[in-house]
PDB file of C-alpha atoms and ligand atoms in Angstrom:
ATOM      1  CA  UNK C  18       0.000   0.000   0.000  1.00 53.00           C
ATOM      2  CA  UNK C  19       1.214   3.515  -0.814  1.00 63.00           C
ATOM      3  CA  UNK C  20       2.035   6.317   2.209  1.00 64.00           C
ATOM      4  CA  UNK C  21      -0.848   8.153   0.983  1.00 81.00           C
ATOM      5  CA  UNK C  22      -4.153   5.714   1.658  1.00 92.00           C
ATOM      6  CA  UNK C  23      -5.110   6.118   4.785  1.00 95.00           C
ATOM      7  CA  UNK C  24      -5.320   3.341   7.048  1.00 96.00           C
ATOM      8  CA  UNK C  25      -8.930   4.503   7.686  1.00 97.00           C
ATOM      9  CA  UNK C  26     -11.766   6.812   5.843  1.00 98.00           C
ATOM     10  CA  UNK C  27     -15.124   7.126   7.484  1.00 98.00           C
ATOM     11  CA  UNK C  28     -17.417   9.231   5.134  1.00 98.00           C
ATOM     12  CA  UNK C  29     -20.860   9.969   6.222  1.00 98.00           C
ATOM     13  CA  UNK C  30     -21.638   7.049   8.487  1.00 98.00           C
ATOM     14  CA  UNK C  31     -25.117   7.320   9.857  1.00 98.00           C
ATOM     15  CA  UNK C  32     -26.653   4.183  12.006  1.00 98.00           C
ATOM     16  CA  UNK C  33     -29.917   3.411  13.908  1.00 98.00           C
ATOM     17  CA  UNK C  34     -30.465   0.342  15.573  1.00 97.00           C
ATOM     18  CA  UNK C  35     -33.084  -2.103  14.968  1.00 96.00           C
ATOM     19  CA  UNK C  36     -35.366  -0.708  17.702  1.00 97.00           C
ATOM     20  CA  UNK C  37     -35.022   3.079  16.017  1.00 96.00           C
ATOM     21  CA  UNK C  38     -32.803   4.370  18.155  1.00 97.00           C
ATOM     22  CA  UNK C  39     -30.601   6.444  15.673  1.00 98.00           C
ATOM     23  CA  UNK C  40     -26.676   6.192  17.384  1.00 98.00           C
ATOM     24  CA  UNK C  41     -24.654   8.129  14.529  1.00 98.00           C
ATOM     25  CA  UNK C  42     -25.250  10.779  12.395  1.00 98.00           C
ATOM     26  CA  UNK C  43     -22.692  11.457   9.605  1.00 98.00           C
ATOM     27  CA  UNK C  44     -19.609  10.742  11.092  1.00 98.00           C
ATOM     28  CA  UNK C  45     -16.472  11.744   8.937  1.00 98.00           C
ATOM     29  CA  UNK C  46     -12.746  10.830   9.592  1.00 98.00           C
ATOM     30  CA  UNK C  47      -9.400   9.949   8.186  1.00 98.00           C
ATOM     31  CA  UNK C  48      -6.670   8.338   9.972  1.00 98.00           C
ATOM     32  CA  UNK C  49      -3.152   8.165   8.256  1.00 97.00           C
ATOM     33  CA  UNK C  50      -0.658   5.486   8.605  1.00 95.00           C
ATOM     34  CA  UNK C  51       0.981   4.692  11.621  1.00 94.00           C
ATOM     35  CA  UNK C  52      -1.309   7.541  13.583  1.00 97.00           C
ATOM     36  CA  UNK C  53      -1.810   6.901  17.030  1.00 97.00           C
ATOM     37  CA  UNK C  54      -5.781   8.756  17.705  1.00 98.00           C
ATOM     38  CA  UNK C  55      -7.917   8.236  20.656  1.00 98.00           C
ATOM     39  CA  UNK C  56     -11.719   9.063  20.036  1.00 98.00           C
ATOM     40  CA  UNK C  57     -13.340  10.578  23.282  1.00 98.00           C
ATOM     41  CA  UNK C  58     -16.473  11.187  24.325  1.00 97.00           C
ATOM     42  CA  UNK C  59     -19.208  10.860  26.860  1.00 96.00           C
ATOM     43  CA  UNK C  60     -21.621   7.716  27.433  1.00 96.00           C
ATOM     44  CA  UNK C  61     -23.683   7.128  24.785  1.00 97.00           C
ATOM     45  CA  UNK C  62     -21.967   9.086  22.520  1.00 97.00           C
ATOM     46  CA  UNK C  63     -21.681   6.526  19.803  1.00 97.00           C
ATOM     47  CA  UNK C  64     -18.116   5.178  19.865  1.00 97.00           C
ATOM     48  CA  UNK C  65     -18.776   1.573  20.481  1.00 96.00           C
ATOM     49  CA  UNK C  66     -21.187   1.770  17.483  1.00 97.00           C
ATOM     50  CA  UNK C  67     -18.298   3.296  15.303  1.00 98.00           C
ATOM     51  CA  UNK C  68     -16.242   1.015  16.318  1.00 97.00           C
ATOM     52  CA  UNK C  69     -18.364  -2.117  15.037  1.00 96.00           C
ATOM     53  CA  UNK C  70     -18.433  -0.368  11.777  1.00 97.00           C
ATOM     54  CA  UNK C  71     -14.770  -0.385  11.499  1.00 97.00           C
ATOM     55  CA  UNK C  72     -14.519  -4.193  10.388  1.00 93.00           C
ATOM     56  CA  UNK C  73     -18.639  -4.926   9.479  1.00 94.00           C
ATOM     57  CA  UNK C  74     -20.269  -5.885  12.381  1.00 94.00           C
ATOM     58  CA  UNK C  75     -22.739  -3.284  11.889  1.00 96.00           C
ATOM     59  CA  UNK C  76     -23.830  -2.646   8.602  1.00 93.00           C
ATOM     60  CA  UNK C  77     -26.630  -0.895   6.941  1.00 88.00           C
ATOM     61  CA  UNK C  78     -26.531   2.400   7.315  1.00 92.00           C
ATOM     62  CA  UNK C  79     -25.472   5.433   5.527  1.00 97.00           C
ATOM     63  CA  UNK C  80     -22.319   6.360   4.664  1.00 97.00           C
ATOM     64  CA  UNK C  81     -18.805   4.466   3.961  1.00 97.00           C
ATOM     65  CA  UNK C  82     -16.237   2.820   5.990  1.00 97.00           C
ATOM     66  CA  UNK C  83     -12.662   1.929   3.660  1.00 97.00           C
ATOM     67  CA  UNK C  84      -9.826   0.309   5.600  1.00 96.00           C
ATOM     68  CA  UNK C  85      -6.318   0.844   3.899  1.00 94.00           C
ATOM     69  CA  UNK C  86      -8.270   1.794   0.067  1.00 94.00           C
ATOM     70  CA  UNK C  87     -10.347  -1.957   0.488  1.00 95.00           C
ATOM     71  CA  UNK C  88     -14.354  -0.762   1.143  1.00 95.00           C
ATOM     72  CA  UNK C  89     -15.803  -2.416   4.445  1.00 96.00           C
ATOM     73  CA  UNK C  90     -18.610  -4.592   2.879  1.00 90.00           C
ATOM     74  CA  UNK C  91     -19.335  -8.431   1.733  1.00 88.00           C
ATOM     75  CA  UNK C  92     -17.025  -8.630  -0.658  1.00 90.00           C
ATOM     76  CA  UNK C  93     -14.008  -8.016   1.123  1.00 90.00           C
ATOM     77  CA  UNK C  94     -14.781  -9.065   4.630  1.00 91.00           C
ATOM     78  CA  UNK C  95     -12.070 -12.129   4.948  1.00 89.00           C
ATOM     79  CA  UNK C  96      -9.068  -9.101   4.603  1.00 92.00           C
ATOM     80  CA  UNK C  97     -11.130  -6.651   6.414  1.00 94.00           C
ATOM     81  CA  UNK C  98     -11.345  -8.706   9.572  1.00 91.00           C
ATOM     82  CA  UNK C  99      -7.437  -9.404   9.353  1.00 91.00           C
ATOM     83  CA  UNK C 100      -6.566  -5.992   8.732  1.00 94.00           C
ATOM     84  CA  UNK C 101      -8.453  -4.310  11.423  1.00 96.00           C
ATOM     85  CA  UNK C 102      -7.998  -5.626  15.195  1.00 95.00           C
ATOM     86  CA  UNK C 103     -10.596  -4.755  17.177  1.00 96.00           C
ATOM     87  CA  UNK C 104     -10.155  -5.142  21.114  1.00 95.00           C
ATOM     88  CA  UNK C 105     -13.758  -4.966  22.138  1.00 93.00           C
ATOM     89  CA  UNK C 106     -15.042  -3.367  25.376  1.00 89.00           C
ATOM     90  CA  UNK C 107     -15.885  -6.723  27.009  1.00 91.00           C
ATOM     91  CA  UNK C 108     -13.281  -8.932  26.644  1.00 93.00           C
ATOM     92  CA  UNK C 109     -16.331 -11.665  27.175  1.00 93.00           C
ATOM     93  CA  UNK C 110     -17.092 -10.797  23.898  1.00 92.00           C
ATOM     94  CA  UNK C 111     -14.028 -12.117  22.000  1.00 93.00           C
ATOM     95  CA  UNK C 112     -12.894 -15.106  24.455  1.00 96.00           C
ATOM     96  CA  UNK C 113     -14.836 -18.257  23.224  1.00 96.00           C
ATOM     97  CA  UNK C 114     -11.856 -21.736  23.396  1.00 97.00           C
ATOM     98  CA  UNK C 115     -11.565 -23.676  25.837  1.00 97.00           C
ATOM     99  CA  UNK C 116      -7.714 -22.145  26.418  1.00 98.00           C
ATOM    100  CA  UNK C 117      -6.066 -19.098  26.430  1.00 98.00           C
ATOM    101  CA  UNK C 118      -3.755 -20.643  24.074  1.00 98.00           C
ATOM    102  CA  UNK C 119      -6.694 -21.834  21.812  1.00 98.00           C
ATOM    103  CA  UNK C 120      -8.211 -18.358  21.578  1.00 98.00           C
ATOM    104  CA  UNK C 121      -4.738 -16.532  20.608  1.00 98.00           C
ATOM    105  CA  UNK C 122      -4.408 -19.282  18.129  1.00 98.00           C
ATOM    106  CA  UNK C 123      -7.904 -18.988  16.380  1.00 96.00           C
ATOM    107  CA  UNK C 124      -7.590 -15.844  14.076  1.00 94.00           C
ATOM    108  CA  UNK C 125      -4.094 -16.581  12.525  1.00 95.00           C
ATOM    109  CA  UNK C 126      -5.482 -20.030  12.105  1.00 96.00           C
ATOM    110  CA  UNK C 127      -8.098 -18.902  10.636  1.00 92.00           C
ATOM    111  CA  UNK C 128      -6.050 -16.811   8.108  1.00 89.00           C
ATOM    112  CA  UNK C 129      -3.926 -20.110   7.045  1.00 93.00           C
ATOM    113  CA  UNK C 130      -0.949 -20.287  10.097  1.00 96.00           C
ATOM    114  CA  UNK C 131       0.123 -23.584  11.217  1.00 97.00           C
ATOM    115  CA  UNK C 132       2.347 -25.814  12.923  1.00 97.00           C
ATOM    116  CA  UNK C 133       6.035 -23.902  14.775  1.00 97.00           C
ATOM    117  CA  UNK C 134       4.182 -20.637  12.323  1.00 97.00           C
ATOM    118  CA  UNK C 135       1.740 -20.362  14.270  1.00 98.00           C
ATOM    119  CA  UNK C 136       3.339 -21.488  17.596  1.00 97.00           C
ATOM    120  CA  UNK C 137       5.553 -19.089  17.278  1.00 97.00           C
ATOM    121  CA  UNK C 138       3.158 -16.057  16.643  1.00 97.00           C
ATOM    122  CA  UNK C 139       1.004 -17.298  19.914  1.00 98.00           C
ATOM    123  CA  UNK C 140       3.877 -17.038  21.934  1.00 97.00           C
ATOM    124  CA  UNK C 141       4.715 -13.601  20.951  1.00 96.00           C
ATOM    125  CA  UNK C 142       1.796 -12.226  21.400  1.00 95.00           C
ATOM    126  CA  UNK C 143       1.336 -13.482  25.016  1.00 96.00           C
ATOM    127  CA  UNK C 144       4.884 -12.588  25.873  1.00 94.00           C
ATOM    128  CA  UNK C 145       3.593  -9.067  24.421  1.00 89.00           C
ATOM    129  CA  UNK C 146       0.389  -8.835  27.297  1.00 90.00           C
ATOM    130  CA  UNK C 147       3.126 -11.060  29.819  1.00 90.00           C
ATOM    131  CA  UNK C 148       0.535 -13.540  29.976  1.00 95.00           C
ATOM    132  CA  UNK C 149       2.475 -16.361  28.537  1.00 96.00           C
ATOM    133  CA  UNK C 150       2.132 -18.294  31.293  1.00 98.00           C
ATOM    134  CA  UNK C 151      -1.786 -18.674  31.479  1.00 98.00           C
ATOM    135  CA  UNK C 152      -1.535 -19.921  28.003  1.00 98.00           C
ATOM    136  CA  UNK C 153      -3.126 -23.863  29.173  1.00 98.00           C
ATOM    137  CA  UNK C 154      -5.502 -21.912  31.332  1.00 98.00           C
ATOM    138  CA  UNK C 155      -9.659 -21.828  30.688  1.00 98.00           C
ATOM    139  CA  UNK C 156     -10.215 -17.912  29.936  1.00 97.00           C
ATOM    140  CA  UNK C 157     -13.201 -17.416  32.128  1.00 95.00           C
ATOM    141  CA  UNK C 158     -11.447 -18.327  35.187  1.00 96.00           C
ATOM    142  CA  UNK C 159      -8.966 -15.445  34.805  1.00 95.00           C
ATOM    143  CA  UNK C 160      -9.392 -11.997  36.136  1.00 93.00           C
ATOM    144  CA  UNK C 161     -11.258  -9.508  34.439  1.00 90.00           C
ATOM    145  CA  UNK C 162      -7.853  -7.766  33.954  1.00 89.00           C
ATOM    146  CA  UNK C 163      -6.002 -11.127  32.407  1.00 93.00           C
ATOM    147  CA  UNK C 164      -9.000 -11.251  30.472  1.00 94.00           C
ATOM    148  CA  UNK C 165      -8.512  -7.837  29.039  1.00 92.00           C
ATOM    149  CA  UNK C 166      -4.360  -8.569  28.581  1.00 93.00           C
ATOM    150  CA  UNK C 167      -5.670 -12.037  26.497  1.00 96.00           C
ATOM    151  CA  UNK C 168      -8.080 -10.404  24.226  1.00 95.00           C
ATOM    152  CA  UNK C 169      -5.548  -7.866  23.305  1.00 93.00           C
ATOM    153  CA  UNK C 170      -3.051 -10.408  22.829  1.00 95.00           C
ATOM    154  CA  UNK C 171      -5.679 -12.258  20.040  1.00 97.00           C
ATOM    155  CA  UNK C 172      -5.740  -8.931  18.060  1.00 96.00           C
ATOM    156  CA  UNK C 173      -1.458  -8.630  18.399  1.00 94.00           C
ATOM    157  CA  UNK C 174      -1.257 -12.046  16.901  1.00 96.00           C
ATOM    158  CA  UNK C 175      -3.279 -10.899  13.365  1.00 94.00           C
ATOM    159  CA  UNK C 176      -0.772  -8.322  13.186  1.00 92.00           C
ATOM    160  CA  UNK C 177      -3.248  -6.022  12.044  1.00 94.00           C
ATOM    161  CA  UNK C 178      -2.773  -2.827   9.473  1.00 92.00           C
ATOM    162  CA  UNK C 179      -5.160  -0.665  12.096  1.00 96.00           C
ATOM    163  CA  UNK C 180      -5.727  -1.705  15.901  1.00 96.00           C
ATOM    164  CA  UNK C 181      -9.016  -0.359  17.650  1.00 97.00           C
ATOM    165  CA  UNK C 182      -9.129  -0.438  21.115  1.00 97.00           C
ATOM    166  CA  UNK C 183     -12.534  -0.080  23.175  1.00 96.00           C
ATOM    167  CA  UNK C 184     -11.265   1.252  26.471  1.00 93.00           C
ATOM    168  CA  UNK C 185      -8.025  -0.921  26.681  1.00 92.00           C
ATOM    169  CA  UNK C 186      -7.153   0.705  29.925  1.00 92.00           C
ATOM    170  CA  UNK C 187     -10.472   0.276  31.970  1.00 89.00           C
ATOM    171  CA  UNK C 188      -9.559  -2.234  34.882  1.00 86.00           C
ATOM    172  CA  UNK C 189      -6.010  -2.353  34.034  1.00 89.00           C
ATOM    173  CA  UNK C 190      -3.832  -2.315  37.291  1.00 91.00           C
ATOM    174  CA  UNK C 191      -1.727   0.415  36.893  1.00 93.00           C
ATOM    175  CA  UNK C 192       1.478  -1.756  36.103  1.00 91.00           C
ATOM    176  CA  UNK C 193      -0.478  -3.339  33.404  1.00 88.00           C
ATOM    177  CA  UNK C 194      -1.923  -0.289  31.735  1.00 92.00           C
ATOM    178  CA  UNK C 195       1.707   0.836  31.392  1.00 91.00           C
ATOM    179  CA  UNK C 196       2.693  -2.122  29.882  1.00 88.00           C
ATOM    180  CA  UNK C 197      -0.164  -1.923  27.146  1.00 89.00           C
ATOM    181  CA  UNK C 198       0.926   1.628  26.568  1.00 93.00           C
ATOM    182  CA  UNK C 199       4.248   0.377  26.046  1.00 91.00           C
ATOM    183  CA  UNK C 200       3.045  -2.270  23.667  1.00 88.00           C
ATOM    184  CA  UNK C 201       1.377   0.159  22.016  1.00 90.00           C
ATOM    185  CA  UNK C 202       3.852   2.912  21.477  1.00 91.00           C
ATOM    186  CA  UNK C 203       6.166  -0.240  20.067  1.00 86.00           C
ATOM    187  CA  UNK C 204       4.158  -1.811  17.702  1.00 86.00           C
ATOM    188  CA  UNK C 205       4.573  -0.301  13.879  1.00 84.00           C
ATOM    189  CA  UNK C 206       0.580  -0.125  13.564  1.00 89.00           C
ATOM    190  CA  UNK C 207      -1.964   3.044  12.838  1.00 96.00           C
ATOM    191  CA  UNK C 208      -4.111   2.749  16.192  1.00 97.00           C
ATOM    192  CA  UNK C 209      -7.530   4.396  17.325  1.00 98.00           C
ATOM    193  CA  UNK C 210      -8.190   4.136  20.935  1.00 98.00           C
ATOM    194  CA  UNK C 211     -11.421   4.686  22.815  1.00 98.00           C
ATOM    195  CA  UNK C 212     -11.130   5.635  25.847  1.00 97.00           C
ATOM    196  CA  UNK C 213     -12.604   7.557  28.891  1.00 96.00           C
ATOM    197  CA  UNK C 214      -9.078   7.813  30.264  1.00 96.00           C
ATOM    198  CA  UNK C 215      -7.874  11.133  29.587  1.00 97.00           C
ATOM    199  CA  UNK C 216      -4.204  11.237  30.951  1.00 96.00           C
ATOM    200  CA  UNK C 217      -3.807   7.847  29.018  1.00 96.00           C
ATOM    201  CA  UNK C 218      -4.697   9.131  25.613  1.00 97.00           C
ATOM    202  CA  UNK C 219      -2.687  11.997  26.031  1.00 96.00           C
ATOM    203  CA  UNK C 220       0.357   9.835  26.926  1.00 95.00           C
ATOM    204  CA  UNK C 221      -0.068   7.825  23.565  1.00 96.00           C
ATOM    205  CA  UNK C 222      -2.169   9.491  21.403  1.00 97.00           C
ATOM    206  CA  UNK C 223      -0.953  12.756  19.801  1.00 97.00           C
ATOM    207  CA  UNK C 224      -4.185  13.460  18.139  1.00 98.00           C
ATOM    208  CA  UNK C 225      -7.529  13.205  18.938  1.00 98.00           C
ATOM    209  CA  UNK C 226     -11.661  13.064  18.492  1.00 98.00           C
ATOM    210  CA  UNK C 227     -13.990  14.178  20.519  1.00 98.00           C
ATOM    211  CA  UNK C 228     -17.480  11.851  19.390  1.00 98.00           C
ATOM    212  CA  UNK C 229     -21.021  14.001  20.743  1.00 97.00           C
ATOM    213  CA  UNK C 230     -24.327  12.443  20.125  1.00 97.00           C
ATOM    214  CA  UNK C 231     -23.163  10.601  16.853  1.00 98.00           C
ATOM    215  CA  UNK C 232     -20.793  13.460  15.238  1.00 98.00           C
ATOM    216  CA  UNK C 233     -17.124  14.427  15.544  1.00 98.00           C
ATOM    217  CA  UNK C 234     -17.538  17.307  17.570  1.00 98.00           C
ATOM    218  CA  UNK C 235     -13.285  18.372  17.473  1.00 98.00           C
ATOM    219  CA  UNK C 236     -10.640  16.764  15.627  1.00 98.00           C
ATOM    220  CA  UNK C 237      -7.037  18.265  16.934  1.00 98.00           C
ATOM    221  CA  UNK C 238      -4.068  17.651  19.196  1.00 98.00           C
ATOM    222  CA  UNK C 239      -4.973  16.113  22.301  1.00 97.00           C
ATOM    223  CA  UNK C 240      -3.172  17.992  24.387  1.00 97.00           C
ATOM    224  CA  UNK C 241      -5.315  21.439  23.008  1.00 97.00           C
ATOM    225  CA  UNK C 242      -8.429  19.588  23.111  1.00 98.00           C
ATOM    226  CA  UNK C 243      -7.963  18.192  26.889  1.00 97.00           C
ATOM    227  CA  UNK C 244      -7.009  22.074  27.467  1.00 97.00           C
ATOM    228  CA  UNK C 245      -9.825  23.793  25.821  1.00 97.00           C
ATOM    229  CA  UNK C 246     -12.307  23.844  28.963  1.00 96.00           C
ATOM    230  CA  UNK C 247     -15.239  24.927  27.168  1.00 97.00           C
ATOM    231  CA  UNK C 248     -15.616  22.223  25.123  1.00 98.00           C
ATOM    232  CA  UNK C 249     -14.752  19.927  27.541  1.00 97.00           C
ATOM    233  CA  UNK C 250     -17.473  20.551  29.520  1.00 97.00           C
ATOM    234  CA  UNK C 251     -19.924  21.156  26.322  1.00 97.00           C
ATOM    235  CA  UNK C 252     -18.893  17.447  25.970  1.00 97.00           C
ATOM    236  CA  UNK C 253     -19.206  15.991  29.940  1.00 96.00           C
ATOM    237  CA  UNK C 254     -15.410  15.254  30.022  1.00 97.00           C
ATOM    238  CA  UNK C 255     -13.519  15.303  32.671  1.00 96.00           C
ATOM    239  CA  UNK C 256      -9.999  15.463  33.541  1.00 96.00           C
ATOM    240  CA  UNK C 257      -9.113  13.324  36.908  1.00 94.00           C
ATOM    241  CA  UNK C 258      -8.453  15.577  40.029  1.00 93.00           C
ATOM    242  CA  UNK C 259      -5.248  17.753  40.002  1.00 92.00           C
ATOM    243  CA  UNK C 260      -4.703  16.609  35.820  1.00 94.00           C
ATOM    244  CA  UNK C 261      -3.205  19.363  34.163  1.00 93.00           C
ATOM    245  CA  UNK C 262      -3.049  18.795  30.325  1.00 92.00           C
ATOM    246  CA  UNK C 263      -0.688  21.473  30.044  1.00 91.00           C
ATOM    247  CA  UNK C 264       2.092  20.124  32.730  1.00 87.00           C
ATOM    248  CA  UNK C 265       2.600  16.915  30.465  1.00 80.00           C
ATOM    249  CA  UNK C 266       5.275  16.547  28.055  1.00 69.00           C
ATOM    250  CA  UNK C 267       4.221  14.169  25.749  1.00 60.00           C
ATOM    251  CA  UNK C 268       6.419  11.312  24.814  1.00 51.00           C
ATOM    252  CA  UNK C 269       7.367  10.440  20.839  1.00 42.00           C
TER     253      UNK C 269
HETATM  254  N1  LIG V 314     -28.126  -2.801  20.520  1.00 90.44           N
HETATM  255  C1  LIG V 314     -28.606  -1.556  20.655  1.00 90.44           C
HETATM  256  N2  LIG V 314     -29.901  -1.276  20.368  1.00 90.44           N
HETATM  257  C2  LIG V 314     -30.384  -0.023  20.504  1.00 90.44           C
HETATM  258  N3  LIG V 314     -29.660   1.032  20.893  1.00 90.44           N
HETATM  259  C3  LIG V 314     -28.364   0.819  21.182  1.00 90.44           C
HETATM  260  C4  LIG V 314     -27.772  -0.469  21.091  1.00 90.44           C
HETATM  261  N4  LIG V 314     -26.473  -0.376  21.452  1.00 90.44           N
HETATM  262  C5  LIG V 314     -26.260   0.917  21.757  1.00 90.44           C
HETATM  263  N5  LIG V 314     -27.406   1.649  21.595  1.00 90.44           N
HETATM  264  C6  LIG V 314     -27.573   3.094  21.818  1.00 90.44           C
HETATM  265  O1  LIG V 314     -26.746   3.793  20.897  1.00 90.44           O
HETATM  266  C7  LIG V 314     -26.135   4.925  21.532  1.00 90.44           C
HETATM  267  C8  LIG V 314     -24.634   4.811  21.379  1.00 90.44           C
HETATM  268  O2  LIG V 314     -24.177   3.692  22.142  1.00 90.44           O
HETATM  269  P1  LIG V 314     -22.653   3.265  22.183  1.00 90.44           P
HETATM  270  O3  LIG V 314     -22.564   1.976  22.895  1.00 90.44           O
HETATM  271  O4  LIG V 314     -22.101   3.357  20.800  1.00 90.44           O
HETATM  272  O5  LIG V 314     -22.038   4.455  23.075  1.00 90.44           O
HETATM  273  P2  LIG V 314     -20.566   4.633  23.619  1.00 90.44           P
HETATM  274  O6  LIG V 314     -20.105   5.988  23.129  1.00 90.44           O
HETATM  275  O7  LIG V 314     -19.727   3.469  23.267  1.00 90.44           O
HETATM  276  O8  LIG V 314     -20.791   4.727  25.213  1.00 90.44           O
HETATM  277  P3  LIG V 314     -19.858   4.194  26.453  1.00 90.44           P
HETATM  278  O9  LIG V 314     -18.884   5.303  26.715  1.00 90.44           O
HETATM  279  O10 LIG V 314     -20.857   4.081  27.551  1.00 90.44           O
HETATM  280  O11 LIG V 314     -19.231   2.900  26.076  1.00 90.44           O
HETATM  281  C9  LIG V 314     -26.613   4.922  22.976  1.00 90.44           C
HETATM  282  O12 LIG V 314     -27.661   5.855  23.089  1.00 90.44           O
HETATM  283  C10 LIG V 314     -27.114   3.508  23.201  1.00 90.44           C
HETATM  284  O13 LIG V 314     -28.180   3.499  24.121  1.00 90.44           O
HETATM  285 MG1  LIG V 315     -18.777   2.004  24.371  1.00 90.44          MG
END
């Protein structure tokens, strides 16, 4: 792929669930290459539907999702699903195998890995959320936490072209949630982060979007955005107590 296609285009995405309830209404963005973005915004606000838009769980609506120039639809779905790695909110949601080991295993399997290949990839993407050694354990009897580590570890081992993350840090001791940022800032991959966790996207995430009632509300550098108090507020976020935006120096 050339430097110029973005890793993702959303143009005009509108959605309303079954039951009416409209949840986005004409959301347009482009993320380049290799960006790191977090998209903000209050309860409700619509991310989690975005976010199942990104590889086709939700379909239907308006608008157009395109993932590295390939449109999000039927026709592409096998590369869509291997290019984008979503982490979803619960990790309940994407643990299903009997192991740990099992459910890193299933997507490159899926996408033709086998034998030492595949071993191999596993093992590096546990090592990755240091949960290598849970690898013969049942998921649902680990923490909510381990959980969270495992699922990530299932969307490292696609080695995907865009990783979205649906509040990675939530429930993350705080050893842990510096780990994943670590991860994060290592890996070579354009990612979008949801998160309610202010301080953590402006520690990884040199851009961001603020998401209000199913429309980008702000697009800019996280550090302005957290420091712009008016819209802030306009959008119920909150910085933690004694968090000043300003008195951070970003890293790279
Ligand atoms: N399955 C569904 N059927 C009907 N409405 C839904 C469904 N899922 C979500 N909604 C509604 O769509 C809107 C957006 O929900 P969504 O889960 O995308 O918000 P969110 O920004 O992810 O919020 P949170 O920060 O709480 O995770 C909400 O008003 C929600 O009630
Ligand atoms: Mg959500």
């Amino acid at each position: 792929m050339d430097a110029v296609t973005p890793s993702l285009e959303v143009a005009g995405l509108a959605f309303a669930y079954p039951d009416g309830h409209q949840a986005l209404f004409g959301v347009d963005l482009r993320i380049a290459r290799g960006e790191r973005v977090a998209l903000l915004g209050p309860n409700g606000a619509g991310k989690t539907t975005l976010v199942l838009h990104l590889n086709g769980i939700l379909t239907g609506g308006a608008g157009t999702v395109t993932v590295a120039g390939l449109p999000v639809g039927k026709r592409h779905m096998a590369e869509i699903r291997r290019k984008v790695g979503i982490v979803f909110q619960d990790p309940d949601d994407q643990l299903f195998m009997p192991t740990v080991r099992e459910d890193v295993a299933f997507g490159p399997a899926a996408s033709g890995l086998r034998g030492p290949e595949l071993e191999a990839r596993v093992r590096t993407a546990l090592e990755q959320v240091g949960m290598e050694a849970f690898a013969d354990r049942p998921p649902h009897h680990l923490s909510f936490g381990q959980r969270r580590r495992v699922a990530v570890a299932t969307v490292l081992a696609m080695e995907p072209e865009i990783l979205v993350l649906d509040e990675p840090s939530s429930n993350l001791d705080p050893a842990s949630r510096r780990e994943l940022a670590d991860i994060l800032r290592s890996l070579d991959v354009t990612v979008l982060m949801v998160t309610h966790d202010l301080p953590y996207a402006l520690e990884l995430c040199p851009r961001a979007l603020v998401l209000s009632e199913g429309v980008i509300a702000a697009d800019g550098r996280t550090g302005e955005l957290l420091a712009d108090d008016a819209l802030m507020r306009e959008h119920r976020l909150e910085l933690p107590f004694g968090f000043d935006p300003r008195s951070v120096t970003m890293g790279a």
